[in-house]
Coordinates of C-alpha atoms and ligand atoms in Angstrom, one line a residue:
M13 CA -10.5 12.7 -220.5
T14 CA -10.4 16.0 -222.3
V15 CA -13.4 18.3 -222.0
Q16 CA -13.9 21.2 -224.4
L17 CA -16.6 23.7 -223.8
T18 CA -17.5 26.7 -225.9
G19 CA -19.1 30.0 -225.2
I20 CA -18.8 33.6 -226.5
G21 CA -15.2 34.9 -226.4
V22 CA -15.6 38.5 -225.3
S23 CA -12.0 39.4 -224.4
R24 CA -9.1 37.9 -226.2
G25 CA -6.0 36.3 -224.7
I26 CA -5.0 32.9 -223.5
A27 CA -4.9 31.9 -219.8
I28 CA -3.8 28.6 -218.2
G29 CA -4.5 28.3 -214.6
K30 CA -6.4 26.5 -211.8
A31 CA -10.1 26.7 -211.9
H32 CA -11.7 28.5 -209.0
L33 CA -15.4 27.7 -208.8
L34 CA -17.5 30.4 -207.4
Q35 CA -20.5 28.6 -205.9
R36 CA -22.8 31.2 -204.5
G37 CA -25.7 28.9 -204.6
E38 CA -29.2 29.8 -205.5
I39 CA -31.0 31.8 -202.8
E40 CA -34.2 30.1 -201.9
V41 CA -36.7 32.6 -200.5
L42 CA -39.7 31.4 -198.6
E43 CA -42.8 33.3 -197.6
Y44 CA -43.9 33.4 -194.0
A45 CA -46.5 35.5 -192.3
I46 CA -45.6 38.3 -189.8
P47 CA -48.0 39.0 -187.0
A48 CA -49.4 42.6 -187.1
H49 CA -47.5 43.6 -183.9
Q50 CA -44.2 42.6 -185.4
L51 CA -44.5 44.4 -188.7
D52 CA -42.5 47.4 -187.5
D53 CA -39.7 45.1 -186.4
E54 CA -39.7 43.4 -189.9
I55 CA -39.5 46.8 -191.6
N56 CA -36.6 47.8 -189.4
R57 CA -34.9 44.5 -190.2
F58 CA -35.3 45.3 -193.9
R59 CA -34.0 48.9 -193.4
R60 CA -30.9 47.6 -191.5
A61 CA -30.2 45.2 -194.4
L62 CA -30.4 48.1 -196.9
E63 CA -28.0 50.0 -194.7
V64 CA -25.5 47.1 -194.6
A65 CA -25.7 46.7 -198.4
R66 CA -25.0 50.4 -198.8
G67 CA -22.0 50.1 -196.4
Q68 CA -20.7 47.1 -198.4
L69 CA -20.9 48.8 -201.8
N70 CA -19.4 52.0 -200.4
A71 CA -16.5 50.0 -199.0
I72 CA -16.0 48.3 -202.4
R73 CA -16.1 51.7 -204.1
G74 CA -13.5 53.0 -201.6
R75 CA -11.2 50.2 -202.7
I76 CA -11.3 51.0 -206.4
P77 CA -7.7 52.0 -207.5
P78 CA -7.5 55.6 -208.7
N79 CA -6.6 54.5 -212.3
T80 CA -9.8 52.4 -212.7
R81 CA -11.8 53.3 -215.8
V82 CA -14.8 55.5 -215.1
D83 CA -17.3 53.0 -216.6
I84 CA -16.4 50.4 -213.9
I85 CA -16.9 53.0 -211.1
D86 CA -20.2 54.0 -212.8
F87 CA -21.5 50.4 -212.5
I88 CA -20.9 50.4 -208.7
D89 CA -22.5 53.9 -208.4
T90 CA -25.5 52.6 -210.3
H91 CA -25.9 49.9 -207.7
I92 CA -25.5 52.3 -204.8
L93 CA -28.1 54.6 -206.3
M94 CA -30.5 51.7 -206.7
L95 CA -30.3 51.2 -203.0
E96 CA -31.7 54.7 -202.6
D97 CA -34.5 54.2 -205.1
S98 CA -38.1 53.9 -203.9
T99 CA -38.7 50.8 -206.0
L100 CA -36.3 48.9 -203.8
T101 CA -37.0 50.8 -200.5
I102 CA -40.5 52.1 -200.2
V103 CA -42.3 49.5 -202.4
P104 CA -41.0 46.4 -200.5
E105 CA -41.9 48.1 -197.2
H106 CA -45.4 48.6 -198.5
L107 CA -45.5 45.0 -199.5
I108 CA -44.4 43.9 -196.0
L109 CA -47.2 45.9 -194.5
T110 CA -50.0 45.0 -196.9
R111 CA -49.2 41.3 -197.4
R112 CA -48.0 41.0 -193.8
C113 CA -45.1 38.9 -195.1
N114 CA -41.4 38.6 -194.4
A115 CA -38.9 41.1 -195.9
E116 CA -37.3 38.5 -198.1
W117 CA -40.6 37.6 -199.7
A118 CA -41.5 41.2 -200.2
L119 CA -38.2 41.9 -201.9
K120 CA -38.5 38.8 -204.1
L121 CA -42.0 39.9 -205.2
Q122 CA -40.7 43.3 -206.1
R123 CA -37.6 41.9 -207.9
D124 CA -39.8 39.6 -210.0
A125 CA -42.1 42.5 -210.9
L126 CA -39.1 44.7 -211.9
V127 CA -37.4 41.9 -213.9
Q128 CA -40.7 41.3 -215.8
V129 CA -40.8 45.0 -216.8
F130 CA -37.2 44.9 -218.0
E131 CA -37.7 41.7 -219.9
A132 CA -40.7 43.1 -221.7
M133 CA -38.6 46.0 -223.1
D134 CA -37.9 46.0 -226.8
D135 CA -34.4 47.4 -226.4
A136 CA -31.8 44.7 -225.8
Y137 CA -29.5 47.0 -223.9
L138 CA -32.3 47.9 -221.4
R139 CA -33.3 44.3 -221.1
M140 CA -29.9 43.5 -219.9
R141 CA -30.2 46.1 -217.1
K142 CA -32.4 43.6 -215.3
D143 CA -29.0 42.1 -214.2
D144 CA -28.4 45.2 -212.1
V145 CA -31.7 44.7 -210.3
D146 CA -30.8 41.1 -209.7
H147 CA -27.4 41.8 -208.4
V148 CA -28.6 44.4 -205.9
V149 CA -31.5 42.4 -204.7
T150 CA -29.4 39.3 -204.2
R151 CA -27.0 41.3 -202.1
I152 CA -29.8 42.5 -199.8
L153 CA -31.3 39.0 -199.7
R154 CA -27.9 37.5 -198.6
I155 CA -27.8 40.1 -195.8
L156 CA -31.3 39.3 -194.7
L157 CA -30.6 35.6 -194.7
S158 CA -27.2 36.1 -192.9
R159 CA -25.3 34.8 -196.0
Q160 CA -23.7 38.2 -196.6
H161 CA -20.1 36.9 -196.6
E162 CA -20.7 34.4 -199.3
A163 CA -20.1 36.5 -202.3
E164 CA -17.0 38.3 -201.2
E165 CA -15.5 35.4 -199.2
H166 CA -15.0 33.4 -202.3
I167 CA -13.3 36.2 -204.1
E168 CA -11.2 37.4 -201.2
V169 CA -9.1 34.2 -200.9
R170 CA -5.8 34.5 -202.8
L171 CA -6.6 33.8 -206.4
T172 CA -3.5 35.0 -208.2
G173 CA -3.2 33.2 -211.5
S174 CA -6.6 31.4 -211.0
I175 CA -9.4 31.3 -213.6
L176 CA -12.7 32.2 -212.0
L177 CA -15.8 30.2 -213.0
A178 CA -19.0 31.8 -212.0
D179 CA -22.7 31.9 -212.8
D180 CA -22.4 35.6 -213.5
L181 CA -20.2 38.4 -212.1
T182 CA -21.3 41.7 -210.7
P183 CA -19.4 45.0 -211.2
A184 CA -18.4 44.7 -207.5
D185 CA -16.9 41.3 -208.2
A186 CA -14.9 42.7 -211.0
V187 CA -13.4 45.4 -208.8
L188 CA -12.4 42.7 -206.3
M189 CA -11.0 40.6 -209.1
Q190 CA -8.7 43.4 -210.1
H191 CA -7.0 43.1 -206.7
Q192 CA -6.7 39.4 -206.8
G193 CA -4.7 38.9 -210.0
I194 CA -7.2 36.6 -211.6
A195 CA -5.9 35.3 -214.9
A196 CA -9.2 35.0 -216.7
F197 CA -12.9 34.4 -216.0
V198 CA -15.7 32.3 -217.5
T199 CA -19.4 32.9 -216.7
E200 CA -22.4 30.8 -217.4
Y201 CA -24.5 33.8 -218.4
G202 CA -24.1 37.1 -220.2
G203 CA -23.5 38.2 -223.7
P204 CA -21.0 40.4 -225.5
L205 CA -22.8 43.5 -224.3
S206 CA -23.2 42.4 -220.7
H207 CA -21.4 44.4 -218.0
T208 CA -19.2 41.4 -217.4
A209 CA -18.0 41.5 -221.0
I210 CA -17.4 45.3 -221.0
I211 CA -15.4 45.0 -217.8
A212 CA -13.3 42.1 -219.1
R213 CA -12.3 44.1 -222.1
S214 CA -11.5 47.2 -220.1
L215 CA -9.4 45.1 -217.7
R216 CA -7.8 43.2 -220.6
L217 CA -8.6 39.9 -219.0
P218 CA -9.2 36.9 -221.2
A219 CA -12.9 36.1 -220.8
V220 CA -15.6 33.8 -222.1
V221 CA -19.3 34.2 -221.3
G222 CA -22.5 32.2 -221.8
V223 CA -20.9 28.8 -221.1
R224 CA -24.0 27.1 -219.5
N225 CA -23.3 24.5 -216.8
I226 CA -19.6 24.9 -216.9
R227 CA -19.3 24.4 -213.2
R228 CA -20.8 20.9 -213.6
F229 CA -18.0 19.8 -216.0
I230 CA -15.0 21.4 -214.3
R231 CA -13.7 20.7 -210.8
D232 CA -12.2 23.2 -208.4
D233 CA -8.4 23.4 -208.7
E234 CA -8.4 21.6 -212.1
L235 CA -5.9 23.0 -214.5
I236 CA -7.7 24.5 -217.4
I237 CA -7.1 26.5 -220.6
V238 CA -9.2 29.6 -221.6
D239 CA -9.0 31.0 -225.1
G240 CA -10.8 34.3 -224.9
Q241 CA -10.7 35.0 -228.6
R242 CA -12.3 31.7 -229.8
G243 CA -14.5 31.3 -226.7
V244 CA -13.0 27.9 -225.8
I245 CA -12.3 26.3 -222.4
I246 CA -10.4 23.0 -222.2
A247 CA -10.1 20.8 -219.1
G248 CA -8.1 17.5 -218.8
A249 CA -5.9 18.5 -221.7
D250 CA -2.9 16.3 -222.5
E251 CA 0.6 17.6 -222.4
R252 CA 0.7 18.3 -226.1
T253 CA -2.4 20.5 -225.9
F254 CA -0.9 22.4 -222.9
D255 CA 2.4 22.8 -224.8
Y256 CA 0.4 24.2 -227.8
Y257 CA -1.4 26.8 -225.7
R258 CA 1.7 27.6 -223.8
S259 CA 3.4 28.3 -227.1
L260 CA 0.5 30.5 -228.1
Q261 CA 0.8 32.4 -224.9
D262 CA 4.6 32.8 -225.5
D263 CA 3.9 34.0 -229.0
E264 CA 1.3 36.4 -227.8
L265 CA 3.8 37.9 -225.2
R266 CA 6.6 38.0 -227.8
Q267 CA 4.2 39.6 -230.3
Q268 CA 3.1 42.2 -227.7
R269 CA 6.7 43.1 -227.0
A270 CA 7.7 43.3 -230.6
L271 CA 4.6 45.4 -231.4
Q272 CA 5.8 48.0 -228.9
Q273 CA 8.8 48.7 -231.2
L274 CA 6.3 49.8 -233.8
R275 CA 4.8 52.5 -231.6
G276 CA 6.7 55.5 -233.1
A277 CA 7.0 54.0 -236.6
P278 CA 4.9 55.2 -239.5
A279 CA 2.4 52.8 -241.0
I280 CA 3.9 52.4 -244.5
T281 CA 3.4 49.4 -246.8
R282 CA 6.3 47.8 -248.5
D283 CA 5.5 49.6 -251.7
G284 CA 5.5 53.0 -249.9
L285 CA 1.8 53.7 -249.3
H286 CA 1.2 55.8 -246.1
I287 CA -1.7 54.5 -244.1
D288 CA -3.4 56.7 -241.5
L289 CA -4.1 54.8 -238.3
Q290 CA -6.4 56.5 -235.8
A291 CA -8.3 55.4 -232.7
N292 CA -11.9 55.3 -231.5
I293 CA -12.7 56.8 -228.1
E294 CA -15.7 57.2 -225.9
M295 CA -14.4 59.4 -223.1
L296 CA -11.4 61.5 -222.0
D297 CA -9.8 58.6 -220.1
D298 CA -9.4 56.7 -223.4
V299 CA -6.9 59.4 -224.8
A300 CA -4.1 57.9 -222.7
D301 CA -4.5 54.6 -224.7
V302 CA -4.6 56.5 -228.0
V303 CA -1.3 58.2 -227.2
A304 CA 0.3 55.0 -225.8
A305 CA -0.6 53.2 -229.1
G306 CA 1.0 55.9 -231.1
A307 CA -2.3 56.6 -233.1
G308 CA -2.3 59.5 -235.5
G309 CA -5.4 61.0 -233.9
V310 CA -9.0 60.1 -233.1
G311 CA -11.1 58.9 -236.0
L312 CA -14.3 58.5 -233.9
Y313 CA -15.2 60.1 -230.7
R314 CA -18.6 58.7 -229.7
T315 CA -20.2 61.7 -227.9
E316 CA -23.4 59.9 -226.8
F317 CA -21.6 58.6 -223.7
L318 CA -21.8 62.2 -222.4
Y319 CA -25.6 61.9 -222.4
M320 CA -25.8 58.5 -220.6
N321 CA -26.4 57.7 -217.0
R322 CA -28.0 61.0 -216.2
E323 CA -31.4 62.6 -216.3
D324 CA -30.6 65.9 -217.7
T325 CA -29.0 66.8 -221.1
P326 CA -25.5 68.3 -221.3
G327 CA -25.7 71.9 -222.6
E328 CA -23.4 73.7 -224.9
A329 CA -21.0 74.9 -222.2
E330 CA -20.6 71.5 -220.6
Q331 CA -20.0 69.9 -224.0
L332 CA -17.5 72.5 -225.0
E333 CA -15.6 71.9 -221.8
R334 CA -15.6 68.1 -222.4
Y335 CA -14.5 68.5 -226.0
A336 CA -11.9 71.0 -225.1
E337 CA -10.4 68.6 -222.5
V338 CA -10.1 65.9 -225.2
V339 CA -8.5 68.4 -227.7
R340 CA -6.0 69.5 -225.1
A341 CA -5.2 65.9 -224.1
L342 CA -4.6 65.0 -227.7
D343 CA -2.0 67.8 -227.9
G344 CA -2.2 68.6 -231.6
L345 CA -3.5 65.2 -232.8
P346 CA -6.7 65.5 -234.9
L347 CA -10.0 64.8 -233.2
T348 CA -13.1 63.6 -235.1
I349 CA -16.2 64.4 -233.0
R350 CA -19.2 62.4 -234.0
T351 CA -22.6 64.1 -233.5
L352 CA -25.0 62.3 -231.3
D353 CA -25.8 58.7 -232.1
L354 CA -28.5 58.0 -229.5
G355 CA -31.3 55.6 -230.0
A356 CA -31.3 51.8 -230.8
D357 CA -28.9 50.2 -228.3
K358 CA -27.8 53.5 -226.9
Q359 CA -30.7 54.8 -224.8
V360 CA -30.6 57.6 -222.3
D361 CA -32.5 58.5 -219.2
S362 CA -33.3 62.1 -220.3
G363 CA -36.2 60.8 -222.4
H364 CA -35.0 62.0 -225.8
T365 CA -35.1 58.5 -227.3
S366 CA -38.2 56.5 -228.1
R367 CA -38.4 53.3 -226.1
Q368 CA -41.8 52.3 -227.5
C369 CA -40.9 51.7 -231.2
T370 CA -41.0 48.0 -232.1
N371 CA -37.7 48.1 -234.1
P372 CA -35.4 50.7 -232.5
A373 CA -32.5 50.1 -234.8
L374 CA -34.7 51.2 -237.7
G375 CA -36.3 54.0 -235.7
L376 CA -35.6 57.5 -234.5
R377 CA -31.8 57.2 -234.1
A378 CA -28.7 59.3 -234.6
V379 CA -29.1 62.1 -237.1
R380 CA -32.8 61.4 -237.5
L381 CA -33.3 62.0 -233.8
C382 CA -31.1 65.2 -233.9
L383 CA -33.0 66.7 -236.9
R384 CA -36.3 66.0 -235.1
N385 CA -35.0 67.6 -232.0
L386 CA -33.1 70.7 -232.8
S387 CA -32.9 71.8 -229.1
L388 CA -30.7 68.7 -228.7
F389 CA -28.7 69.2 -231.9
R390 CA -28.0 72.9 -232.0
P391 CA -26.0 73.1 -228.7
Q392 CA -23.9 70.2 -229.9
L393 CA -23.1 71.8 -233.2
R394 CA -22.2 75.0 -231.5
A395 CA -20.0 73.2 -229.0
I396 CA -18.2 71.2 -231.7
L397 CA -17.6 74.3 -233.8
R398 CA -16.3 76.2 -230.9
A399 CA -14.0 73.3 -229.9
S400 CA -12.6 73.5 -233.4
A401 CA -11.0 76.8 -232.5
L402 CA -8.9 75.0 -229.9
G403 CA -7.1 72.4 -232.0
P404 CA -7.5 70.2 -235.2
T405 CA -11.1 69.0 -235.1
R406 CA -13.5 67.3 -237.6
L407 CA -17.2 66.9 -237.3
M408 CA -18.8 63.7 -238.4
V409 CA -22.5 62.9 -238.8
P410 CA -23.8 59.3 -238.2
M411 CA -26.5 57.3 -239.9
L412 CA -27.0 59.5 -243.0
S413 CA -29.4 57.8 -245.3
N414 CA -30.6 60.4 -247.8
S415 CA -29.8 63.7 -249.5
Q416 CA -32.4 65.7 -247.5
E417 CA -30.8 64.8 -244.2
L418 CA -27.4 65.8 -245.4
M419 CA -28.6 69.1 -246.8
Q420 CA -30.4 69.9 -243.6
V421 CA -27.3 69.2 -241.5
L422 CA -25.1 71.3 -243.8
E423 CA -27.6 74.2 -243.6
L424 CA -27.7 73.9 -239.8
I425 CA -23.9 74.0 -239.6
A426 CA -23.9 77.1 -241.9
E427 CA -26.5 78.8 -239.7
T428 CA -24.5 77.9 -236.6
R429 CA -21.4 79.5 -238.1
R430 CA -23.3 82.7 -238.9
E431 CA -24.6 82.7 -235.3
L432 CA -21.1 82.4 -233.9
D433 CA -19.9 85.1 -236.2
R434 CA -22.6 87.4 -234.9
E435 CA -21.6 86.6 -231.3
G436 CA -17.9 87.0 -232.0
L437 CA -17.2 83.4 -230.9
A438 CA -14.2 81.7 -232.5
Y439 CA -14.3 78.5 -234.6
D440 CA -12.3 77.0 -237.4
A441 CA -14.0 78.0 -240.6
K442 CA -12.2 75.2 -242.4
M443 CA -13.2 72.4 -240.0
P444 CA -13.8 69.3 -242.2
I445 CA -17.4 68.0 -242.2
G446 CA -17.8 64.3 -242.8
G447 CA -20.5 61.6 -242.8
M448 CA -20.7 58.1 -241.6
I449 CA -21.7 55.6 -244.3
E450 CA -23.4 52.8 -242.3
V451 CA -26.8 52.5 -244.0
P452 CA -26.8 50.5 -247.3
A453 CA -28.8 53.2 -249.0
A454 CA -26.0 55.7 -248.3
A455 CA -23.3 53.2 -249.4
L456 CA -25.1 52.7 -252.7
T457 CA -25.4 56.5 -253.2
A458 CA -22.0 57.3 -251.8
D459 CA -21.1 59.4 -254.8
F460 CA -23.7 62.0 -253.7
F461 CA -22.4 62.1 -250.1
A462 CA -18.8 62.3 -251.4
A463 CA -19.7 65.3 -253.6
H464 CA -21.0 67.3 -250.6
L465 CA -18.7 66.2 -247.7
D466 CA -15.0 66.6 -246.8
F467 CA -14.6 63.0 -245.8
L468 CA -16.5 59.7 -245.3
S469 CA -16.2 57.1 -242.7
I470 CA -17.5 53.5 -243.0
G471 CA -19.3 52.3 -239.9
T472 CA -19.2 48.5 -240.5
N473 CA -21.0 47.7 -237.3
D474 CA -24.2 49.2 -238.6
L475 CA -23.5 48.6 -242.3
I476 CA -23.4 44.9 -241.7
Q477 CA -26.4 45.0 -239.4
Y478 CA -28.5 46.8 -241.9
T479 CA -27.2 45.0 -245.0
L480 CA -27.7 41.5 -243.6
A481 CA -30.9 42.4 -241.5
I482 CA -29.5 41.1 -238.2
D483 CA -29.8 43.0 -234.9
R484 CA -26.1 43.5 -233.9
I485 CA -26.9 43.0 -230.2
D486 CA -29.2 39.9 -230.5
D487 CA -27.3 36.8 -229.4
E488 CA -29.6 34.6 -231.4
V489 CA -28.6 36.0 -234.7
N490 CA -25.0 36.9 -234.0
Y491 CA -23.8 33.9 -236.1
L492 CA -25.0 35.7 -239.2
Y493 CA -22.9 38.8 -238.6
D494 CA -20.4 38.4 -241.4
P495 CA -18.0 41.1 -242.6
L496 CA -17.0 38.9 -245.5
H497 CA -20.5 38.6 -247.0
P498 CA -20.2 39.6 -250.7
A499 CA -22.9 42.2 -250.3
V500 CA -21.0 43.9 -247.4
L501 CA -17.7 43.8 -249.3
T502 CA -19.3 45.2 -252.4
L503 CA -20.8 48.1 -250.5
I504 CA -17.5 48.9 -248.7
H505 CA -15.7 48.8 -252.1
R506 CA -18.3 51.2 -253.6
V507 CA -17.8 53.7 -250.8
I508 CA -14.0 53.7 -251.1
E509 CA -14.3 54.2 -254.9
A510 CA -16.8 57.1 -254.4
G511 CA -14.3 58.8 -252.1
A512 CA -11.4 58.2 -254.5
N513 CA -13.4 59.6 -257.5
A514 CA -14.4 62.7 -255.5
G515 CA -10.9 63.1 -254.2
I516 CA -11.8 62.9 -250.5
P517 CA -10.5 60.6 -247.7
V518 CA -12.5 57.5 -246.8
S519 CA -11.9 56.0 -243.4
M520 CA -13.4 53.0 -241.7
C521 CA -14.2 53.2 -238.0
G522 CA -16.3 50.0 -237.4
E523 CA -14.9 47.0 -235.6
M524 CA -13.8 45.5 -238.9
A525 CA -11.1 48.2 -239.2
G526 CA -9.4 46.9 -236.1
D527 CA -9.6 43.2 -236.9
P528 CA -6.2 42.1 -238.2
Q529 CA -7.7 39.3 -240.2
Y530 CA -9.2 41.9 -242.6
T531 CA -6.4 44.4 -242.8
R532 CA -4.9 43.2 -246.0
L533 CA -8.3 42.8 -247.6
L534 CA -9.2 46.4 -246.8
L535 CA -5.9 47.6 -248.1
G536 CA -6.6 45.7 -251.3
L537 CA -10.0 47.3 -251.5
G538 CA -8.2 50.7 -251.4
L539 CA -8.8 51.7 -247.8
R540 CA -6.1 54.1 -246.6
D541 CA -7.5 55.5 -243.3
F542 CA -8.4 53.2 -240.4
S543 CA -9.8 54.0 -237.0
M544 CA -10.0 51.3 -234.3
L545 CA -9.8 50.5 -230.6
P546 CA -6.3 51.6 -229.4
S547 CA -5.5 48.0 -228.2
T548 CA -5.6 46.6 -231.8
L549 CA -3.7 49.4 -233.5
L550 CA -0.1 48.1 -233.3
E551 CA -1.1 44.6 -234.6
V552 CA -2.9 46.2 -237.6
K553 CA 0.2 48.4 -238.1
S554 CA 2.5 45.4 -238.2
I555 CA 0.4 43.8 -240.9
I556 CA 0.4 47.0 -243.0
T557 CA 4.2 47.3 -242.8
G558 CA 4.5 43.7 -244.1
S559 CA 2.1 44.2 -247.0
D560 CA 2.5 45.2 -250.6
S561 CA -0.6 46.8 -251.9
R562 CA 0.3 46.0 -255.5
Q563 CA 0.1 42.3 -254.7
L564 CA -3.1 42.6 -252.8
R565 CA -5.2 44.3 -255.5
P566 CA -5.6 41.4 -258.0
L567 CA -6.4 38.9 -255.3
T568 CA -8.9 41.3 -253.7
E569 CA -10.6 41.9 -257.1
E570 CA -10.8 38.1 -257.5
L571 CA -12.4 37.8 -254.0
L572 CA -15.0 40.5 -254.8
L573 CA -16.3 38.3 -257.6
E574 CA -16.8 35.3 -255.3
F575 CA -20.1 34.4 -253.6
E576 CA -19.3 31.1 -252.0
P577 CA -18.2 31.6 -248.3
G578 CA -15.6 28.7 -248.4
R579 CA -13.9 30.2 -251.5
I580 CA -14.0 33.7 -250.0
R581 CA -12.3 32.4 -246.8
A582 CA -9.7 30.5 -249.0
L583 CA -8.9 33.7 -250.9
L584 CA -8.6 35.6 -247.6
A585 CA -6.1 33.0 -246.4
K586 CA -4.2 33.4 -249.7
I587 CA -4.1 37.2 -249.2
A588 CA -2.8 36.7 -245.6
A589 CA 0.0 34.4 -246.8
I590 CA 1.5 36.6 -249.6
Ligands
PEP9 C1 -20.4 51.6 -236.7 O1 -21.6 51.5 -236.9 O2 -19.5 50.9 -237.3 C2 -19.8 52.6 -235.8 C3 -18.5 52.8 -235.7 O3 -20.7 53.2 -235.0 P1 -21.4 52.6 -233.6 O4 -20.7 51.3 -233.4 O5 -21.1 53.6 -232.6 O6 -22.8 52.5 -234.0
MG10 MG1 -22.9 53.0 -236.1

């Protein structure tokens, strides 16, 4: 019998392989009393467990291949740091002493208390950090209960080509997986923003998360199919289904090889329009992918990652150094540095962002936060301006929503230039200043922003969130996230027209720009500059080179007049077929 299960596809690609069920089993923790004269021994037992846990994580960290992305290493480091934190060291010891209970029970009490604090947080990103507490505590509990080999043992066996099915995976698991040649993984928990999902994408492993109870429906060693794009898992498939997915796999492989040929080719439509394809980056390490994809530059450098996972704030000198590294690595390709977009789902430890507000996405975020906190903003403006002396650089401001904000930012930039002049520090006086259009109010008044800026960039991730009133990281309302909603398309069109009327370039750097199903529609809407994840760039380029913008325009205009989702999809299919 064929069983088909669905979850959230978080990393595309098709895998066919034998299921390997990771059954780590629930850890049952029981409370028992410790006599007063044995409390010291119990504390020592707890300390030894912490020591073993540290040793295990350090050993895993030591096995990370040198080319592993920094964010994966950071996950492991976070867990190592948590083992030093008093919340997991001193507090459980105190509980052992005051409650006269066993170490396991003390640790469980502390874990429950911490998880409760995380769960009460408004911010979805922080809420998910409770997973880290859980992973670290489970590791210590296994050691205390002498079940320490359970986790690693299952992953250490040879798993080349297998598909791992687990309740959840820790960052440490992910590092081990990299060694084992896993073909894909499926987890019962986790959302698109979970660590598991982030790691899957960075390892380019097909992955589906949030498939509850999958290990009840699928047996160990059963041959299964995972479609990481659609979020589908199929077991007990007939030969025809296997043949179909094998042919999809072959197509994918052929397509990847064919796409490589396009690397050095320009992105020109059949009717001769030159399209600029740039890439989005978050850190220096990403530049290698930008170059490998043959991107024309970086259309979005998210600088907030410089501020994360630390307690202090990077100053001007540190920022200048980081930006200079990226400029140098790009070797003459243009770099668009976005000013800080902290707040909402991107919180930091240094306390600049407000965690108390009930609706962080509508709160003190991005340019609002920077204008409120000039000691945060000014050093960044100085660092970006100074970086512009080193290579082609553009400055881009996120989340603009009204004219006052724009005027204040432009005045601050002018002031910073005067300051640098006085100090005799170099910068590019012609560095283009642009703004992101990602709030519906800004899209509706895009003419004003276009009149005062050198370029605009449409941030569809937020534009869709704010237009449709859906939290982009809330799994419960993800189904409403619709780039094809007529309101969204009308706003995008409006911004592109505003740019054209003002004679300035309009780019798109939200996820929609890198989704091949929308490439032709965006061309038809008049978009000429795209910025996306490097991994999607060649596919988008191949669609562009096969398109004729003159044919796309009338169909796109027809689509813009539609309101009914079925008809919009049908027109999109028609656009794809011409
Ligand atoms: C966007 O909102 O589309 C965007 C690119 O910015 P971010 O995803 O960083 O909010
Ligand atoms: Mg945004």
